[in-house]
C-alpha positions as a Python dict, from the first residue, in 0.01 Angstrom:
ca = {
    (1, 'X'): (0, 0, 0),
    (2, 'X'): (382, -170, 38),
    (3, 'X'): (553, -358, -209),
    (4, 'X'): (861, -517, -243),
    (5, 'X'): (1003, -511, -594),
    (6, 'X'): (1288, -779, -708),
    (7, 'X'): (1479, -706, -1049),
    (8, 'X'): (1738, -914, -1236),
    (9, 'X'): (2001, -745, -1465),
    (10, 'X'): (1994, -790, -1810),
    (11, 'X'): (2355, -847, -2012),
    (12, 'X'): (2673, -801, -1825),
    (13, 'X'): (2650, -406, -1773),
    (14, 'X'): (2618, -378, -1421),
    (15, 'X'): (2743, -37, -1354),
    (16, 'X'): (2484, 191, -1173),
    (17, 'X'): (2513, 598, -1149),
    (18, 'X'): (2573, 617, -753),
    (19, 'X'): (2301, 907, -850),
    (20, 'X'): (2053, 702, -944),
    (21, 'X'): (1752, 781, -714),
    (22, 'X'): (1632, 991, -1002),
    (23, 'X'): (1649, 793, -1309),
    (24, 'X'): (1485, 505, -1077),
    (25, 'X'): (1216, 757, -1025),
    (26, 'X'): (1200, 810, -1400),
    (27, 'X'): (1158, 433, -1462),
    (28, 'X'): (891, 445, -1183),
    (29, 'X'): (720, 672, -1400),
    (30, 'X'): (764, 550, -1764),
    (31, 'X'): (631, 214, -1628),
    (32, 'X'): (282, 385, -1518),
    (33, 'X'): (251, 647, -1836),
    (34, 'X'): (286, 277, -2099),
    (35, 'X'): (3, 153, -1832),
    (36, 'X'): (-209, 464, -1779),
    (37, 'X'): (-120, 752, -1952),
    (38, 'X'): (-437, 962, -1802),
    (39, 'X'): (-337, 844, -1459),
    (40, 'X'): (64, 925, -1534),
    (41, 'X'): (-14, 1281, -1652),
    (42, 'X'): (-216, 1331, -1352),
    (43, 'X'): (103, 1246, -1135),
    (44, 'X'): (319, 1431, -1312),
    (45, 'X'): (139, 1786, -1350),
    (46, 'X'): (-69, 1766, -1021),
    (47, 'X'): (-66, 1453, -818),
    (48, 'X'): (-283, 1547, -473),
    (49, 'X'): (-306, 1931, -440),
    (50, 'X'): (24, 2093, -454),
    (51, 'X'): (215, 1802, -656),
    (52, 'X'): (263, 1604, -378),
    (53, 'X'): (305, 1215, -598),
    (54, 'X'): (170, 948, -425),
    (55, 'X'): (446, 715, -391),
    (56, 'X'): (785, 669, -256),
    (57, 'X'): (1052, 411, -227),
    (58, 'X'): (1384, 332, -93),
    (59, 'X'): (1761, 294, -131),
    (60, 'X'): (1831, 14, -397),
    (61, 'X'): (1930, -324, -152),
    (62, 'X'): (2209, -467, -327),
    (63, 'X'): (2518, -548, -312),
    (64, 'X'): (2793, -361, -451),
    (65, 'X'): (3193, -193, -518),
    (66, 'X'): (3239, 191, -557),
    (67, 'X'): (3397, 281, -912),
    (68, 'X'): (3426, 658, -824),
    (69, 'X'): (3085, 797, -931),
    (70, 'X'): (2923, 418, -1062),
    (71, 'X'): (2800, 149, -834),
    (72, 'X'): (2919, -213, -997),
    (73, 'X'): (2678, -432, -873),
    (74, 'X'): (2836, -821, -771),
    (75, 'X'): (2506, -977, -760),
    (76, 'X'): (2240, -958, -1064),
    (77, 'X'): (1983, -948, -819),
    (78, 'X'): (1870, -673, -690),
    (79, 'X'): (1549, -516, -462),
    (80, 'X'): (1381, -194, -318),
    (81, 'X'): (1036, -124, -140),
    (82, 'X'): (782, 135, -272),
    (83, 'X'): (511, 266, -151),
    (84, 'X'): (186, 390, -244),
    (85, 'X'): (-53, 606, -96),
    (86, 'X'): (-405, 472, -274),
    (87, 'X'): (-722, 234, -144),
    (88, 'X'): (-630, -90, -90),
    (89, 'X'): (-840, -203, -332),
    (90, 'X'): (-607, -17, -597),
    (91, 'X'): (-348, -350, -513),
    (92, 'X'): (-419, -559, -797),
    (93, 'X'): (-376, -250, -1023),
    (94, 'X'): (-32, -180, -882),
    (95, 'X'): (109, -521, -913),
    (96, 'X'): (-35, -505, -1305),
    (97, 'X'): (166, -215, -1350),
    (98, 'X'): (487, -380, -1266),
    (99, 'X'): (436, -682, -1373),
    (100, 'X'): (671, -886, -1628),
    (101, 'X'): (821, -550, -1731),
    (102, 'X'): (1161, -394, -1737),
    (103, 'X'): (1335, -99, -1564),
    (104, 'X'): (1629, 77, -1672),
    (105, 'X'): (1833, 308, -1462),
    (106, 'X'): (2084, 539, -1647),
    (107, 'X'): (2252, 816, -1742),
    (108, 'X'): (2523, 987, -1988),
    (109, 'X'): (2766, 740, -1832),
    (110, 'X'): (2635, 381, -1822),
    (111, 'X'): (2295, 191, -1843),
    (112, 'X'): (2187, -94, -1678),
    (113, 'X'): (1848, -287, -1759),
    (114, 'X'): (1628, -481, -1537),
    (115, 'X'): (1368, -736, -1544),
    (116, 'X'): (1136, -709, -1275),
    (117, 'X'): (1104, -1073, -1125),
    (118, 'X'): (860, -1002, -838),
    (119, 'X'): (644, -762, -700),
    (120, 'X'): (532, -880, -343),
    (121, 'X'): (245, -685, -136),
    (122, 'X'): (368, -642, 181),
    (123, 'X'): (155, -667, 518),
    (124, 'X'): (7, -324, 661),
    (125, 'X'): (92, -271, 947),
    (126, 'X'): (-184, -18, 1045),
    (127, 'X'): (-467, -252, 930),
    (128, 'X'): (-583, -334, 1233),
    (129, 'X'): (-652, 57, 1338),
    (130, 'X'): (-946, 257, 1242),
    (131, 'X'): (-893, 600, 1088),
    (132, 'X'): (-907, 808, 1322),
    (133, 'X'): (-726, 624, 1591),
    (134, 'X'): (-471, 819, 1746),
    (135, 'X'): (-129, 595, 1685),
    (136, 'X'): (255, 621, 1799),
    (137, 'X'): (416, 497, 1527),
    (138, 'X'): (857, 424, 1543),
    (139, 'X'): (993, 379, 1209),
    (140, 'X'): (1349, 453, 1043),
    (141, 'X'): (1447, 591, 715),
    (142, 'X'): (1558, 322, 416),
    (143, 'X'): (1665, 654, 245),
    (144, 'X'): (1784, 964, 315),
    (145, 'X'): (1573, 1179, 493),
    (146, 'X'): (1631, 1544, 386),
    (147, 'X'): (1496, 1847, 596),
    (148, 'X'): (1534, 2210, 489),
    (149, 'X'): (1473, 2605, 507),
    (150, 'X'): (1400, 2804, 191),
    (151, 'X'): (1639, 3069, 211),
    (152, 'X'): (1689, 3427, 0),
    (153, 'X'): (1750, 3276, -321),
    (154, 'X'): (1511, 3012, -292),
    (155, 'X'): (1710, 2748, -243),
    (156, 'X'): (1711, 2507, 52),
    (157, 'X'): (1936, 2503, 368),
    (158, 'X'): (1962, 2160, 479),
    (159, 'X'): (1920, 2052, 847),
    (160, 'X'): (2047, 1812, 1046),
    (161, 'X'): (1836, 1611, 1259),
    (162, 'X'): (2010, 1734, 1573),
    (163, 'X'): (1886, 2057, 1496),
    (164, 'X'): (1582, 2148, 1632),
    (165, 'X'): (1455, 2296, 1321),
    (166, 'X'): (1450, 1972, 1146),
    (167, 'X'): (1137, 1832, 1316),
    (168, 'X'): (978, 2168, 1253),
    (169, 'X'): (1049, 2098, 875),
    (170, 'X'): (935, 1765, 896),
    (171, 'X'): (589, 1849, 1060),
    (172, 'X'): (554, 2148, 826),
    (173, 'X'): (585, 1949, 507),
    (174, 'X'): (387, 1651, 694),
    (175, 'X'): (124, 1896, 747),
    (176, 'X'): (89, 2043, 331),
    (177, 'X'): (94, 1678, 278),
    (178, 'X'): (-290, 1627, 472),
    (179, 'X'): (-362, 1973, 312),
    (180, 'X'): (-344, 1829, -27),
    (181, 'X'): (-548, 1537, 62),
    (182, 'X'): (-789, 1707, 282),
    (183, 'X'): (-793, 2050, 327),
    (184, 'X'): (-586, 2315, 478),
    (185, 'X'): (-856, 2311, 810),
    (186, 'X'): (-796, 1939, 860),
    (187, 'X'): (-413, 2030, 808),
    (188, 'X'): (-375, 2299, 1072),
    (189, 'X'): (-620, 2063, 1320),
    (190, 'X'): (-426, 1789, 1320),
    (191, 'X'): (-251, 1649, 1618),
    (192, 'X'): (117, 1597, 1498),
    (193, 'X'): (395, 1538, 1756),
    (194, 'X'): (786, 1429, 1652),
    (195, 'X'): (1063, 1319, 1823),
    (196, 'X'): (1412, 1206, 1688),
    (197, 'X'): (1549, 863, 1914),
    (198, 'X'): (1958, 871, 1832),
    (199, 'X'): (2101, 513, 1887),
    (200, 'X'): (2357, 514, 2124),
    (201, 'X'): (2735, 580, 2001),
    (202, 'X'): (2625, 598, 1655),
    (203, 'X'): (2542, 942, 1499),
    (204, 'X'): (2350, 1006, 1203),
    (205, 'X'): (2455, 962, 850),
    (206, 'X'): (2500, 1253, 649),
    (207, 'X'): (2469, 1187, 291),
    (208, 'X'): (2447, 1423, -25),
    (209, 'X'): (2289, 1342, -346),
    (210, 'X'): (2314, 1446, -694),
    (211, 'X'): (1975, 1514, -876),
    (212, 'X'): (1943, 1550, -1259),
    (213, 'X'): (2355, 1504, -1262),
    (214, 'X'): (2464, 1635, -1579),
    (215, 'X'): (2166, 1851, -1633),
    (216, 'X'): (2114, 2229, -1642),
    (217, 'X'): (1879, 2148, -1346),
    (218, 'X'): (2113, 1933, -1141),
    (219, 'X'): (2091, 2011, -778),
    (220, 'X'): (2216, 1850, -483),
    (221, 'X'): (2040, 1796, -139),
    (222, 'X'): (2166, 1671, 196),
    (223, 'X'): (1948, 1393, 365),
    (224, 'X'): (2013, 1152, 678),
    (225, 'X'): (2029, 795, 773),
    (226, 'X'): (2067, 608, 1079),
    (227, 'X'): (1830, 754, 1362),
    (228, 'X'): (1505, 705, 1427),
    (229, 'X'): (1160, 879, 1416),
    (230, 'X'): (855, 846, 1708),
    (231, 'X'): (519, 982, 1540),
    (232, 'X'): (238, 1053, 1734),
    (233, 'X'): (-96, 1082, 1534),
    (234, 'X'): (-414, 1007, 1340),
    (235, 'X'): (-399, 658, 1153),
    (236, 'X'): (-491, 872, 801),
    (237, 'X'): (-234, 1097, 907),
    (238, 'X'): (56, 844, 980),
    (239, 'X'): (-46, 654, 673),
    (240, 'X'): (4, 1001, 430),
    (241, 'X'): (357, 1055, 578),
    (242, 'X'): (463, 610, 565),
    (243, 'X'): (318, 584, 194),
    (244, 'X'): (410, 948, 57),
    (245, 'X'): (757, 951, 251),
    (246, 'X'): (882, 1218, 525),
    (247, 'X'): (1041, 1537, 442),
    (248, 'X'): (1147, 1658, 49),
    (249, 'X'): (1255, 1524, -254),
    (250, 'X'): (974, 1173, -184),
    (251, 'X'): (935, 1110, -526),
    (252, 'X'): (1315, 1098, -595),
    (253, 'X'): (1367, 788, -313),
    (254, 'X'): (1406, 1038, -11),
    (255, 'X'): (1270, 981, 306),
    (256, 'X'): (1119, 647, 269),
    (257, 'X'): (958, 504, 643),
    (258, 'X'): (1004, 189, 760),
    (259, 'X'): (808, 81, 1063),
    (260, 'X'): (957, -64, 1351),
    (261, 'X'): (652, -102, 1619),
    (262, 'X'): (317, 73, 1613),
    (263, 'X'): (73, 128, 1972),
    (264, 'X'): (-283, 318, 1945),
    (265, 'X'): (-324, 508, 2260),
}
């Protein structure tokens, strides 16, 4: 399921943590615990399988001056799309959870509140498929996309998506993603082919973000804009990787799809 969330600021504060993909994530999930608390603790301690949450969402679209580490928005309005990988029929619960209710994005440094004005379903672009049709799907990133290697310490190299290793990231974690909504049999099965499209004279954006800033758990990663992705695979499987995001760090904004065409073979 796609949505497209508007917000309006509250008050004159408008200064945003240029960090704020996780305190948006936060709000994300304060929002469902007041609506379902049963549901929210599910998300939080297990989501599908290996803790994979069942959303994601993109960079904030507004616009906006950079106040060295604060965003000062110009406009009150503000948007982002999110997306969430549940039945269809689980719409009208979704937009009740967002409903007439506020989101605020902070930390130590400044706090803005939002009212959330609208919460629009979006058209599916898969719809028309059946499950197990086999589709090429190209899509871009609205966030960052971040690829990596676990390395001695257990902490992740980040790859850029020249390097050949980065698609073999991306179809790894693609591939624990059907485990933990199938099985690990339907996971190794599956038919997954990747291929990065570069636009012409334009190289991809590098772009490092700051998680938990301030905390004894802050950690940055490395993600990527500006190139594109060609998918070639189940409907089911396409739809994990568009609603649950590609790559690490979904449930903190990264790696959020956006489709540009779709073609079943």
């Amino acid at each position: 399921m796609k949505f497209k969330i508007t917000l309006e600021c509250l008050g004159k504060d408008r200064k945003l943590p240029i960090n704020y993909q996780y305190p948006l994530s936060a709000a994300i999930y304060k929002i469902i615990n007041q609506a379902d608390k049963e549901y929210a603790e599910f998300l939080h301690k297990e989501g599908y399988g290996k803790g994979y949450k069942f959303f994601s969402f993109s960079d904030l679209n507004a616009k906006f001056k950079v106040d060295k580490d604060r965003m000062v928005l110009q406009f009150p309005i503000v948007s982002f799309f999110i997306n969430f990988h549940l039945p269809e029929a689980s719409q009208h619960f979704v937009k009740g959870l967002f409903q007439s209710r506020r989101i605020t994005i902070a930390d130590a440094n400044s706090k803005v509140n939002f009212e959330i004005k609208n919460i629009e379903a979006l058209q599916e672009p898969l719809k028309k498929y059946k499950t197990r049709d086999i589709i090429e799907l190209n899509c871009k990133a609205l966030s960052p996309m971040v690829c990596g290697i676990k390395n001695e310490n257990n902490n992740y190299n980040f790859l850029h998506p020249e390097e050949d290793k980065f698609s073999e990231s991306l179809v790894y974690n693609w591939r624990q993603k059907i485990e933990a909504n199938y099985d690990l049999q339907t996971a190794e099965d599956a038919l997954l082919l990747t291929e990065i499209d570069f636009y012409k004279n334009n190289k991809a954006r590098s772009r490092l973000i700051t998680i938990k800033t301030g905390t004894p758990a802050e950690t940055k990663i490395r993600g990527f804009l500006n190139f594109k992705l060609n998918l070639k695979a189940e409907k089911r499987f396409i739809e994990i990787l568009q609603n649950c995001g590609a790559g690490l760090y979904n449930a903190q904004g990264m790696g959020f799809l956006q489709t540009i065409k779709t073609n079943a073979l």
